[in-house]
Amino acid sequence: PNTIWLPVVRLSLPAPNPVHQGQATYYYATGTGACSFDPSPDDLMVAAMNAAQYDSAALCGAYVHVTGPKGSVTARIVDLCPGCKAGDLDLSQEAFAQIANLVQGRVSITWQVVSPEIVGPIAYHFKSGSSQWWTAVQIRNHRNPVASLEYQKDGQWVSVPRTSYNYFVQSNPGMGAGPYTFRVRDSYGNIIVDSGIPHLENATVNSISQFPPRP
């Protein structure tokens, strides 16, 4: 695919992301969950977000830096914790062990959304069952939280609704047979434009670009 990265021109540095306070617990994570990502046995530094801040999957795939009584860890959001209060996180056992002893079970934490170093470009994953009539696309491997996805139709950008299971779904009609031109925006306003993206059901197509680190 062809890619254009369009950075936002800023007159001043953005305010830091807010630091949240809450409680951390742990669960036996595989990398799957409400965000519909694949299992990641080689990367279990993952976490589930509380329901209030899950925000219809807005933080799926985002990274949070968590500090507890023993230390800190950076974890990727892959799941929803329905019983967690605002500010709380349910960490994988592996991530929890970096910030506290497992026997403690529940500890006070602070956490903040961060923009870490990441290997490779963003990627577009087409859901099983996706087609030209019902097109479901998930953004993967993104450094910053993803805010929106659009595709180009007849020279116009069409905004694609995001589901709570972290796919952008265009239906009645779908996006057509492809190839597609996509425009992805992160939560800081940075934009990646990719053209020539083929439709590959239940498969992933890489971009050649990654969002820049947040200043």
N, CA, C and O of each residue as an XYZ file, in Angstrom:
860
protein
N       0.824     -1.210      0.000
C       0.000      0.000      0.000
C       0.855      1.256      0.000
O       2.006      1.248      0.436
N       0.270      2.329     -0.495
C       0.928      3.633     -0.428
C       0.436      4.373      0.793
O      -0.749      4.326      1.120
N       1.343      5.058      1.469
C       0.985      5.704      2.724
C       1.442      7.148      2.735
O       2.523      7.484      2.250
N       0.587      8.001      3.304
C       0.957      9.387      3.562
C       0.721      9.645      5.040
O      -0.367      9.374      5.549
N       1.715     10.160      5.729
C       1.527     10.549      7.130
C       1.398     12.052      7.180
O       2.263     12.776      6.686
N       0.310     12.526      7.782
C       0.037     13.957      7.849
C       0.070     14.420      9.299
O      -0.936     14.312     10.001
N       1.214     14.935      9.763
C       1.279     15.387     11.151
C       0.488     16.672     11.353
O       0.307     17.460     10.425
N       0.027     16.866     12.567
C      -0.681     18.089     12.914
C       0.329     19.167     13.268
O       1.259     18.917     14.035
N       0.160     20.348     12.724
C       1.041     21.469     13.049
C       0.543     22.117     14.343
O      -0.605     22.555     14.423
N       1.399     22.172     15.336
C       1.004     22.709     16.638
C       1.790     23.983     16.935
O       2.980     24.080     16.636
N       1.114     24.938     17.518
C       1.777     26.168     17.918
C       2.407     26.040     19.292
O       3.310     26.801     19.640
N       1.935     25.081     20.073
C       2.494     24.851     21.400
C       2.348     23.375     21.732
O       1.552     22.670     21.112
N       3.113     22.908     22.706
C       3.034     21.513     23.102
C       1.704     21.231     23.784
O       1.206     22.065     24.540
N       1.116     20.041     23.520
C      -0.152     19.715     24.179
C       0.044     19.485     25.665
O       1.145     19.169     26.118
N      -1.027     19.647     26.415
C      -0.965     19.369     27.846
C      -0.694     17.885     28.067
O      -1.124     17.063     27.258
N       0.001     17.522     29.132
C       0.264     16.101     29.392
C      -1.040     15.332     29.554
O      -2.054     15.885     29.981
N      -0.998     14.053     29.208
C      -2.158     13.208     29.478
C      -2.417     13.170     30.980
O      -1.470     13.182     31.767
N      -3.689     13.125     31.391
C      -3.981     13.117     32.827
C      -3.473     11.850     33.507
O      -3.406     10.782     32.899
N      -3.122     11.992     34.765
C      -2.729     10.855     35.599
C      -3.946     10.433     36.402
O      -4.545     11.244     37.108
N      -4.311      9.157     36.295
C      -5.491      8.626     36.972
C      -5.079      7.857     38.219
O      -3.987      7.294     38.287
N      -5.957      7.843     39.187
C      -5.734      7.078     40.413
C      -6.814      6.013     40.534
O      -7.969      6.239     40.172
N      -6.428      4.854     41.045
C      -7.403      3.787     41.209
C      -6.792      2.585     41.878
O      -5.796      2.691     42.594
N      -7.400      1.431     41.639
C      -6.947      0.165     42.193
C      -6.623     -0.784     41.044
O      -7.257     -0.742     39.990
N      -5.637     -1.631     41.259
C      -5.282     -2.661     40.283
C      -5.514     -4.036     40.879
O      -5.171     -4.302     42.031
N      -6.107     -4.907     40.067
C      -6.217     -6.329     40.361
C      -5.530     -7.071     39.219
O      -4.933     -6.447     38.341
N      -5.614     -8.408     39.230
C      -5.024     -9.130     38.105
C      -5.904    -10.303     37.681
O      -6.728    -10.807     38.444
N      -5.693    -10.712     36.438
C      -6.413    -11.863     35.894
C      -5.464    -12.659     35.017
O      -4.360    -12.208     34.711
N      -5.890    -13.822     34.621
C      -5.037    -14.702     33.807
C      -5.297    -14.393     32.337
O      -6.178    -14.981     31.709
N      -4.529    -13.476     31.810
C      -4.770    -12.923     30.483
C      -4.091    -13.750     29.398
O      -3.072    -14.403     29.625
N      -4.695    -13.699     28.208
C      -4.106    -14.332     27.019
C      -3.822    -13.307     25.924
O      -3.187    -13.628     24.919
N      -4.295    -12.066     26.118
C      -4.193    -11.048     25.083
C      -5.484    -10.832     24.333
O      -5.632     -9.840     23.619
N      -6.437    -11.765     24.491
C      -7.756    -11.624     23.881
C      -8.669    -10.868     24.838
O      -8.257    -10.496     25.937
N      -9.908    -10.642     24.418
C     -10.876     -9.973     25.280
C     -11.832     -9.125     24.477
O     -12.010     -9.343     23.278
N     -12.442     -8.168     25.126
C     -13.477     -7.338     24.515
C     -12.974     -6.532     23.325
O     -13.766     -6.142     22.468
N     -11.669     -6.277     23.260
C     -11.107     -5.509     22.142
C     -10.906     -6.345     20.889
O     -10.523     -5.813     19.847
N     -11.161     -7.656     20.973
C     -11.130     -8.559     19.814
C      -9.753     -8.739     19.195
O      -9.647     -9.025     18.002
N      -8.707     -8.578     19.977
C      -7.373     -8.862     19.480
C      -7.091    -10.361     19.554
O      -7.759    -11.088     20.290
N      -6.103    -10.817     18.792
C      -5.690    -12.216     18.842
C      -4.902    -12.489     20.129
O      -4.390    -11.556     20.748
N      -4.803    -13.761     20.536
C      -3.936    -14.087     21.677
C      -2.510    -13.608     21.413
O      -2.042    -13.609     20.274
N      -1.833    -13.203     22.474
C      -0.456    -12.717     22.333
C       0.420    -13.373     23.394
O       0.865    -12.711     24.332
N       0.670    -14.678     23.248
C       1.431    -15.389     24.288
C       2.834    -14.846     24.514
O       3.411    -15.038     25.584
N       3.385    -14.168     23.511
C       4.731    -13.592     23.663
C       4.696    -12.164     24.188
O       5.741    -11.546     24.391
N       3.503    -11.646     24.405
C       3.357    -10.278     24.924
C       2.158    -10.241     25.858
O       1.038     -9.952     25.438
N       2.400    -10.535     27.115
C       1.321    -10.568     28.095
C       1.365     -9.380     29.042
O       0.781     -9.426     30.125
N       2.054     -8.313     28.642
C       1.966     -7.069     29.392
C       0.716     -6.333     28.905
O       0.790     -5.358     28.157
N      -0.428     -6.835     29.356
C      -1.728     -6.355     28.875
C      -2.626     -6.072     30.077
O      -2.311     -6.431     31.212
N      -3.764     -5.412     29.791
C      -4.665     -5.018     30.870
C      -6.082     -4.855     30.346
O      -6.309     -4.703     29.146
N      -7.031     -4.890     31.278
C      -8.435     -4.617     30.991
C      -8.799     -3.268     31.604
O      -8.433     -2.972     32.741
N      -9.523     -2.454     30.838
C      -9.916     -1.111     31.258
C     -11.277     -1.146     31.945
O     -12.154     -1.926     31.574
N     -11.438     -0.290     32.950
C     -12.729     -0.175     33.621
C     -13.800      0.291     32.640
O     -13.491      0.905     31.618
N     -15.058     -0.003     32.956
C     -16.156      0.255     32.021
C     -16.330      1.741     31.730
O     -16.631      2.114     30.596
N     -16.148      2.590     32.730
C     -16.370      4.029     32.544
C     -15.388      4.618     31.543
O     -15.753      5.513     30.780
N     -14.159      4.140     31.531
C     -13.125      4.699     30.659
C     -12.845      3.840     29.426
O     -12.049      4.229     28.571
N     -13.490      2.681     29.326
C     -13.374      1.865     28.113
C     -13.935      2.630     26.920
O     -13.391      2.569     25.818
N     -15.033      3.356     27.156
C     -15.550      4.341     26.198
C     -15.755      3.752     24.810
O     -15.220      4.252     23.821
N     -16.547      2.670     24.756
C     -16.880      2.043     23.474
C     -15.639      1.711     22.652
O     -15.598      1.945     21.444
N     -14.636      1.165     23.320
C     -13.400      0.673     22.710
C     -12.406      1.763     22.348
O     -11.424      1.484     21.660
N     -12.627      3.004     22.792
C     -11.736      4.103     22.417
C     -10.298      3.877     22.885
O      -9.364      4.369     22.252
N     -10.109      3.145     23.976
C      -8.756      2.904     24.481
C      -8.224      1.520     24.121
O      -7.147      1.139     24.580
N      -8.960      0.761     23.309
C      -8.438     -0.540     22.887
C      -7.133     -0.361     22.115
O      -7.052      0.445     21.189
N      -6.123     -1.116     22.504
C      -4.828     -1.039     21.855
C      -3.938      0.074     22.348
O      -2.770      0.150     21.967
N      -4.475      0.945     23.195
C      -3.658      2.020     23.760
C      -2.726      1.463     24.834
O      -2.949      0.378     25.370
N      -1.687      2.224     25.133
C      -0.720      1.815     26.155
C      -0.863      2.700     27.386
O      -1.022      3.916     27.278
N      -0.804      2.075     28.549
C      -0.874      2.815     29.811
C       0.355      2.481     30.649
O       0.777      1.327     30.732
N       0.913      3.507     31.262
C       2.037      3.325     32.181
C       1.472      3.318     33.590
O       0.871      4.297     34.035
N       1.668      2.208     34.289
C       1.038      1.969     35.588
C       2.113      1.932     36.666
O       3.133      1.260     36.512
N       1.883      2.652     37.747
C       2.816      2.667     38.876
C       2.111      2.175     40.120
O       1.036      2.660     40.472
N       2.730      1.197     40.791
C       2.198      0.629     42.024
C       3.222      0.668     43.132
O       4.238      1.351     43.003
N       2.984     -0.051     44.228
C       3.883      0.025     45.389
C       5.270     -0.555     45.151
O       6.220     -0.197     45.847
N       5.395     -1.454     44.166
C       6.667     -2.143     43.934
C       7.446     -1.591     42.744
O       8.671     -1.704     42.693
N       6.738     -0.996     41.791
C       7.396     -0.518     40.583
C       6.387     -0.083     39.545
O       5.247      0.240     39.878
N       6.799     -0.072     38.287
C       5.915      0.384     37.225
C       6.020     -0.541     36.019
O       6.970     -1.313     35.890
N       5.012     -0.447     35.127
C       4.969     -1.283     33.944
C       4.141     -0.566     32.881
O       3.236      0.200     33.211
N       4.446     -0.809     31.620
C       3.629     -0.314     30.521
C       2.844     -1.487     29.951
O       3.420     -2.513     29.587
N       1.528     -1.330     29.875
C       0.652     -2.416     29.446
C      -0.274     -1.928     28.334
O      -0.640     -0.754     28.271
N      -0.642     -2.866     27.458
C      -1.548     -2.573     26.336
C      -2.970     -2.958     26.731
O      -3.188     -4.024     27.308
N      -3.937     -2.097     26.423
C      -5.330     -2.372     26.767
C      -5.921     -3.333     25.735
O      -5.948     -3.041     24.539
N      -6.397     -4.491     26.224
C      -6.949     -5.514     25.328
C      -8.341     -5.966     25.734
O      -8.979     -6.725     25.003
N      -8.829     -5.511     26.897
C     -10.076     -6.073     27.415
C     -10.834     -5.038     28.230
O     -10.324     -3.961     28.539
N     -12.059     -5.393     28.567
C     -12.953     -4.581     29.405
C     -13.109     -5.267     30.751
O     -13.266     -6.486     30.819
N     -13.067     -4.480     31.824
C     -13.339     -4.993     33.170
C     -14.674     -4.414     33.633
O     -14.696     -3.318     34.193
N     -15.787     -5.118     33.415
C     -17.113     -4.557     33.732
C     -17.300     -4.191     35.200
O     -18.024     -3.247     35.515
N     -16.649     -4.934     36.106
C     -16.834     -4.684     37.526
C     -15.863     -3.685     38.121
O     -15.942     -3.383     39.312
N     -14.949     -3.167     37.317
C     -13.957     -2.211     37.816
C     -14.549     -0.805     37.870
O     -15.275     -0.396     36.964
N     -14.240     -0.077     38.920
C     -14.681      1.307     39.050
C     -13.799      2.225     38.194
O     -12.708      1.835     37.777
N     -14.273      3.428     37.942
C     -13.495      4.416     37.190
C     -12.131      4.594     37.854
O     -12.040      4.777     39.068
N     -11.087      4.539     37.055
C      -9.725      4.646     37.575
C      -9.048      3.314     37.802
O      -7.827      3.258     37.952
N      -9.826      2.229     37.831
C      -9.263      0.911     38.116
C      -8.816      0.208     36.842
O      -9.347      0.452     35.759
N      -7.826     -0.673     36.993
C      -7.353     -1.532     35.916
C      -7.257     -2.965     36.409
O      -6.924     -3.208     37.569
N      -7.547     -3.909     35.531
C      -7.332     -5.327     35.807
C      -6.155     -5.761     34.944
O      -6.293     -5.915     33.731
N      -5.011     -5.954     35.561
C      -3.782     -6.257     34.828
C      -3.619     -7.764     34.635
O      -4.162     -8.564     35.395
N      -2.866     -8.128     33.611
C      -2.453     -9.527     33.523
C      -1.615     -9.868     34.758
O      -1.039     -8.993     35.405
N      -1.566    -11.144     35.056
C      -0.747    -11.571     36.190
C       0.695    -11.122     36.005
O       1.349    -10.698     36.957
N       1.184    -11.217     34.778
C       2.573    -10.857     34.492
C       2.823     -9.368     34.714
O       3.865     -8.984     35.245
N       1.867     -8.529     34.307
C       2.029     -7.084     34.490
C       1.889     -6.696     35.959
O       2.641     -5.861     36.461
N       0.926     -7.305     36.643
C       0.719     -6.996     38.062
C       1.982     -7.309     38.867
O       2.331     -6.584     39.798
N       2.661     -8.397     38.497
C       3.867     -8.798     39.233
C       4.978     -7.760     39.133
O       5.896     -7.764     39.953
N       4.912     -6.869     38.143
C       5.915     -5.813     38.013
C       5.660     -4.646     38.963
O       6.571     -3.872     39.258
N       4.416     -4.519     39.444
C       4.093     -3.364     40.286
C       3.792     -3.722     41.736
O       3.771     -2.850     42.605
N       3.556     -5.023     41.999
C       3.219     -5.451     43.361
C       3.388     -6.954     43.464
O       3.491     -7.641     42.447
N       3.416     -7.468     44.675
C       3.456     -8.911     44.888
C       2.073     -9.496     44.624
O       1.068     -8.920     45.041
N       2.016    -10.633     43.937
C       0.740    -11.224     43.567
C      -0.149    -11.511     44.782
O      -1.374    -11.435     44.686
N       0.459    -11.837     45.908
C      -0.333    -12.183     47.089
C      -1.151    -10.992     47.594
O      -2.116    -11.178     48.335
N      -0.778     -9.780     47.205
C      -1.540     -8.604     47.638
C      -2.898     -8.536     46.947
O      -3.872     -8.061     47.531
N      -2.964     -9.007     45.708
C      -4.253     -9.118     45.030
C      -4.853     -7.824     44.524
O      -5.325     -7.766     43.388
N      -4.845     -6.783     45.344
C      -5.386     -5.472     44.986
C      -4.513     -4.391     45.601
O      -4.235     -4.412     46.801
N      -4.079     -3.443     44.770
C      -3.200     -2.385     45.268
C      -3.604     -1.043     44.661
O      -4.259     -0.992     43.619
N      -3.211      0.023     45.315
C      -3.445      1.367     44.790
C      -2.438      1.661     43.685
O      -1.271      1.279     43.775
N      -2.901      2.344     42.644
C      -2.042      2.656     41.506
C      -2.313      4.061     40.997
O      -3.332      4.674     41.314
N      -1.374      4.555     40.200
C      -1.626      5.682     39.306
C      -1.293      5.194     37.904
O      -0.445      4.320     37.728
N      -1.963      5.760     36.912
C      -1.667      5.363     35.533
C      -1.954      6.505     34.576
O      -2.712      7.428     34.872
N      -1.318      6.407     33.414
C      -1.393      7.465     32.410
C      -1.258      6.843     31.022
O      -0.430      5.954     30.824
N      -2.052      7.291     30.072
C      -1.896      6.858     28.686
C      -0.573      7.405     28.158
O      -0.267      8.585     28.332
N       0.218      6.531     27.503
C       1.542      6.925     27.014
C       1.685      6.562     25.541
O       0.831      5.892     24.961
N       2.782      7.019     24.953
C       3.076      6.831     23.534
C       4.445      6.171     23.419
O       5.438      6.852     23.162
N       4.510      4.842     23.607
C       5.812      4.182     23.727
C       6.473      3.919     22.384
O       5.851      4.067     21.332
N       7.737      3.530     22.432
C       8.394      3.010     21.233
C       7.684      1.728     20.827
O       7.291      0.933     21.680
N       7.520      1.527     19.514
C       6.791      0.366     19.029
C       7.431     -0.088     17.725
O       7.897      0.735     16.937
N       7.453     -1.391     17.499
C       8.082     -1.955     16.304
C       7.048     -2.095     15.192
O       5.973     -2.656     15.408
N       7.367     -1.590     14.013
C       6.526     -1.798     12.849
C       5.435     -0.755     12.675
O       5.246      0.102     13.539
N       4.712     -0.826     11.551
C       3.667      0.143     11.239
C       2.318     -0.267     11.819
O       2.171     -1.364     12.357
N       1.335      0.625     11.704
C      -0.025      0.232     12.021
C      -0.469     -0.811     10.993
O       0.151     -0.962      9.941
N      -1.551     -1.527     11.312
C      -2.040     -2.573     10.410
C      -3.559     -2.570     10.395
O      -4.208     -2.164     11.359
N      -4.114     -3.034      9.274
C      -5.559     -3.150      9.089
C      -5.927     -4.633      9.090
O      -5.456     -5.400      8.250
N      -6.773     -5.026     10.040
C      -7.213     -6.414     10.103
C      -8.683     -6.491      9.726
O      -9.524     -5.825     10.329
N      -8.987     -7.315      8.718
C     -10.367     -7.516      8.277
C     -10.957     -8.718      9.014
O     -10.364     -9.795      9.062
N     -12.123     -8.504      9.577
C     -12.764     -9.518     10.418
C     -13.220    -10.721      9.586
O     -13.516    -10.590      8.398
N     -13.271    -11.872     10.214
C     -13.893    -13.025      9.589
C     -15.343    -12.688      9.257
O     -16.074    -12.194     10.116
N     -15.762    -12.947      8.034
C     -17.109    -12.590      7.596
C     -17.198    -11.242      6.927
O     -18.236    -10.901      6.359
N     -16.112    -10.456      6.982
C     -16.104     -9.159      6.317
C     -16.177     -9.353      4.808
O     -15.627    -10.313      4.268
N     -16.867     -8.426      4.129
C     -17.045     -8.539      2.693
C     -17.262     -7.151      2.108
O     -17.198     -6.150      2.821
N     -17.519     -7.100      0.806
C     -17.811     -5.815      0.178
C     -19.146     -5.238      0.639
O     -19.382     -4.037      0.506
N     -20.023     -6.088      1.179
C     -21.348     -5.641      1.621
C     -21.406     -5.327      3.115
O     -22.242     -4.537      3.556
N     -20.515     -5.948      3.892
C     -20.424     -5.703      5.342
C     -18.937     -5.730      5.664
O     -18.334     -6.795      5.796
N     -18.361     -4.545      5.787
C     -16.905     -4.434      5.865
C     -16.489     -4.037      7.274
O     -16.858     -2.971      7.767
N     -15.718     -4.906      7.914
C     -15.300     -4.688      9.297
C     -13.774     -4.648      9.373
O     -13.102     -5.620      9.027
N     -13.236     -3.521      9.826
C     -11.787     -3.293      9.854
C     -11.360     -2.914     11.265
O     -11.998     -2.089     11.918
N     -10.296     -3.512     11.720
C      -9.720     -3.176     13.023
C      -8.316     -2.619     12.804
O      -7.557     -3.134     11.983
N      -7.980     -1.569     13.541
C      -6.616     -1.013     13.490
C      -5.791     -1.694     14.572
O      -6.200     -1.772     15.731
N      -4.633     -2.179     14.177
C      -3.753     -2.872     15.117
C      -2.362     -2.227     15.120
O      -1.988     -1.489     14.209
N      -1.619     -2.539     16.181
C      -0.215     -2.124     16.321
C      -0.049     -0.609     16.197
O       0.806     -0.129     15.452
N      -0.865      0.128     16.924
C      -0.795      1.587     16.891
C      -0.194      2.120     18.182
O      -0.564      1.685     19.272
N       0.727      3.057     18.055
C       1.406      3.643     19.207
C       0.459      4.454     20.080
O       0.527      4.391     21.307
N      -0.426      5.218     19.441
C      -1.334      6.121     20.145
C      -2.771      5.613     20.023
O      -3.071      4.840     19.113
N      -3.656      6.028     20.915
C      -5.064      5.628     20.792
C      -5.640      6.065     19.449
O      -5.380      7.176     18.987
N      -6.417      5.193     18.830
C      -7.038      5.492     17.540
C      -8.380      6.184     17.780
O      -9.211      5.703     18.551
N      -8.576      7.318     17.110
C      -9.807      8.089     17.290
C     -10.832      7.833     16.201
O     -12.032      7.822     16.473
N     -10.369      7.623     14.949
C     -11.344      7.478     13.863
C     -10.727      6.783     12.662
O      -9.511      6.771     12.475
N     -11.621      6.198     11.845
C     -11.255      5.610     10.562
C     -12.238      6.117      9.512
O     -13.449      6.129      9.732
N     -11.700      6.533      8.373
C     -12.524      6.936      7.240
C     -12.034      6.196      6.000
O     -10.869      5.806      5.917
N     -12.932      6.008      5.042
C     -12.511      5.484      3.745
C     -13.007      6.421      2.663
O     -13.970      7.164      2.853
N     -12.334      6.373      1.525
C     -12.663      7.296      0.445
C     -13.639      6.641     -0.527
O     -13.426      5.522     -0.994
N     -14.714      7.371     -0.819
C     -15.724      6.889     -1.757
C     -16.116      8.043     -2.667
O     -16.566      9.088     -2.199
N     -15.943      7.848     -3.971
C     -16.287      8.875     -4.960
C     -15.642     10.218     -4.622
O     -16.255     11.275     -4.776
N     -14.396     10.154     -4.158
C     -13.649     11.368     -3.858
C     -13.975     12.015     -2.532
O     -13.419     13.065     -2.208
N     -14.877     11.405     -1.745
C     -15.272     11.957     -0.450
C     -14.856     11.008      0.673
O     -14.809      9.791      0.492
N     -14.554     11.593      1.844
C     -14.224     10.772      3.004
C     -15.501     10.385      3.738
O     -16.343     11.234      4.031
N     -15.633      9.097      4.032
C     -16.795      8.571      4.749
C     -16.331      8.057      6.104
O     -15.455      7.196      6.180
N     -16.919      8.586      7.175
C     -16.568      8.155      8.530
C     -17.203      6.794      8.830
O     -18.388      6.586      8.570
N     -16.410      5.874      9.376
C     -16.874      4.517      9.652
C     -17.158      4.385     11.155
O     -16.280      4.679     11.966
N     -18.364      3.950     11.542
C     -18.685      3.822     12.969
C     -17.826      2.750     13.650
O     -17.484      1.729     13.053
N     -17.493      3.012     14.904
C     -16.715      2.052     15.687
C     -17.647      1.288     16.622
O     -18.527      1.874     17.252
N     -17.446     -0.014     16.706
C     -18.254     -0.839     17.589
C     -17.571     -0.999     18.945
O     -16.388     -0.693     19.092
N     -18.320     -1.477     19.930
C     -17.756     -1.698     21.257
C     -16.787     -2.876     21.275
O     -16.036     -3.050     22.235
N     -16.803     -3.700     20.196
C     -15.845     -4.797     20.115
C     -14.632     -4.421     19.263
O     -13.871     -5.290     18.838
N     -14.455     -3.115     19.016
C     -13.229     -2.557     18.469
C     -13.017     -2.852     16.985
O     -11.880     -3.009     16.541
N     -14.092     -2.928     16.228
C     -14.004     -2.931     14.772
C     -14.753     -1.723     14.244
O     -15.787     -1.333     14.786
N     -14.229     -1.140     13.193
C     -14.936     -0.113     12.448
C     -15.747     -0.835     11.376
O     -15.183     -1.533     10.534
N     -17.074     -0.667     11.406
C     -17.953     -1.465     10.554
C     -18.787     -0.566      9.653
O     -19.498      0.325     10.118
N     -18.682     -0.823      8.344
C     -19.507     -0.135      7.355
C     -20.468     -1.157      6.745
O     -20.048     -2.169      6.184
N     -21.768     -0.869      6.866
C     -22.753     -1.821      6.358
C     -23.887     -1.073      5.671
O     -24.077      0.127      5.873
N     -24.636     -1.807      4.856
C     -25.832     -1.281      4.164
C     -25.595      0.025      3.408
O     -26.259      1.006      3.742
N     -24.708      0.120      2.424
C     -23.829     -0.967      1.965
C     -22.488     -0.934      2.681
O     -22.228     -0.068      3.516
N     -21.630     -1.914      2.327
C     -20.274     -1.925      2.853
C     -19.373     -0.993      2.070
O     -19.841     -0.069      1.406
N     -18.086     -1.241      2.153
C     -17.114     -0.369      1.483
C     -16.865     -0.757      0.028
O     -16.103     -0.086     -0.668
N     -17.503     -1.839     -0.442
C     -17.218     -2.310     -1.781
C     -16.075     -3.306     -1.778
O     -15.575     -3.688     -0.720
N     -15.667     -3.724     -2.956
C     -14.695     -4.812     -3.083
C     -13.255     -4.388     -2.807
O     -12.393     -5.242     -2.598
N     -12.981     -3.086     -2.804
C     -11.607     -2.629     -2.619
C     -10.852     -2.664     -3.933
O     -11.428     -3.050     -4.951
N      -9.584     -2.276     -3.951
C      -8.795     -1.817     -2.794
C      -9.282     -0.461     -2.279
O      -9.956      0.288     -2.986
N      -8.918     -0.168     -1.022
C      -9.439      0.993     -0.321
C      -8.351      2.042     -0.082
O      -7.155      1.751     -0.068
N      -8.822      3.264      0.103
C      -7.986      4.322      0.656
C      -8.535      4.659      2.028
O      -9.691      5.063      2.156
N      -7.713      4.496      3.054
C      -8.116      4.727      4.442
C      -7.422      5.968      4.991
O      -6.301      6.301      4.609
N      -8.124      6.640      5.899
C      -7.538      7.747      6.665
C      -7.781      7.459      8.139
O      -8.924      7.380      8.589
N      -6.696      7.306      8.882
C      -6.765      6.969     10.310
C      -6.227      8.135     11.119
O      -5.160      8.673     10.824
N      -6.974      8.516     12.137
C      -6.576      9.635     12.988
C      -6.382      9.134     14.410
O      -7.208      8.380     14.925
N      -5.282      9.555     15.052
C      -5.105      9.191     16.453
C      -5.738     10.241     17.356
O      -6.252     11.251     16.876
N      -5.702     10.003     18.656
C      -6.402     10.880     19.600
C      -5.718     12.232     19.745
O      -6.265     13.130     20.384
N      -4.518     12.397     19.157
C      -3.812     13.670     19.206
C      -3.936     14.438     17.896
O      -3.367     15.521     17.755
N      -4.676     13.884     16.938
C      -4.907     14.570     15.681
C      -3.966     14.206     14.553
O      -4.120     14.717     13.444
N      -2.987     13.328     14.801
C      -2.108     12.878     13.727
C      -2.874     11.973     12.765
O      -3.765     11.233     13.182
N      -2.531     12.030     11.491
C      -3.279     11.324     10.452
C      -2.334     10.477      9.609
O      -1.255     10.921      9.216
N      -2.768      9.241      9.338
C      -2.105      8.372      8.361
C      -3.109      8.081      7.261
O      -4.243      7.689      7.532
N      -2.682      8.277      5.998
C      -3.511      7.955      4.842
C      -2.848      6.817      4.079
O      -1.684      6.924      3.693
N      -3.580      5.728      3.860
C      -3.078      4.576      3.113
C      -3.975      4.322      1.922
O      -5.199      4.328      2.058
N      -3.397      4.101      0.769
C      -4.166      3.742     -0.415
C      -3.721      2.375     -0.920
O      -2.635      1.900     -0.589
N      -4.582      1.747     -1.731
C      -4.255      0.439     -2.278
C      -4.370     -0.689     -1.284
O      -3.694     -1.706     -1.434
N      -5.217     -0.542     -0.257
C      -5.393     -1.589      0.746
C      -6.389     -2.620      0.211
O      -7.556     -2.285      0.005
N      -5.961     -3.867     -0.018
C      -6.886     -4.879     -0.527
C      -7.771     -5.436      0.585
O      -7.404     -5.401      1.759
N      -8.936     -5.947      0.203
C      -9.793     -6.626      1.168
C      -9.372     -8.081      1.259
O      -9.464     -8.823      0.282
N      -8.906     -8.491      2.440
C      -8.494     -9.862      2.693
C      -9.213    -10.348      3.940
O      -8.823    -10.008      5.057
N     -10.254    -11.137      3.755
C     -11.066    -11.566      4.897
C     -10.235    -12.343      5.908
O      -9.448    -13.221      5.555
N     -10.433    -11.993      7.177
C      -9.735    -12.641      8.286
C      -8.220    -12.602      8.084
O      -7.517    -13.581      8.333
N      -7.744    -11.461      7.632
C      -6.304    -11.295      7.390
C      -5.911     -9.855      7.683
O      -6.764     -8.985      7.858
N      -4.608     -9.623      7.733
C      -4.062     -8.332      8.126
C      -3.214     -7.754      7.002
O      -2.420     -8.459      6.380
N      -3.396     -6.461      6.752
C      -2.617     -5.744      5.749
C      -1.853     -4.619      6.453
O      -2.456     -3.778      7.119
N      -0.540     -4.607      6.306
C       0.274     -3.591      6.973
C       0.275     -2.275      6.209
O       0.273     -2.245      4.979
N       0.278     -1.196      6.969
C       0.623      0.109      6.448
C       2.146      0.158      6.313
O       2.822     -0.842      6.554
N       2.681      1.306      5.934
C       4.135      1.481      6.012
C       4.477      2.612      6.982
O       5.624      3.052      7.055
N       3.463      3.079      7.730
C       3.652      4.214      8.635
C       3.164      3.893     10.042
O       2.316      3.026     10.252
N       3.725      4.614     10.985
C       3.332      4.543     12.386
C       3.108      5.952     12.892
O       3.761      6.890     12.435
N       2.193      6.110     13.831
C       1.974      7.435     14.416
C       3.239      7.904     15.149
O       3.975      7.088     15.706
N       3.484      9.206     15.147
C       4.663      9.718     15.856
C       4.449      9.656     17.368
O       3.309      9.625     17.831
N       5.523      9.640     18.129
C       5.359      9.693     19.583
C       4.755     11.021     20.000
O       5.009     12.053     19.380
N       3.967     10.988     21.036
C       3.375     12.220     21.539
C       4.467     13.068     22.158
O       5.290     12.543     22.906
N       4.505     14.376     21.870
C       5.546     15.237     22.452
C       5.481     15.233     23.976
O       6.281     15.902     24.630
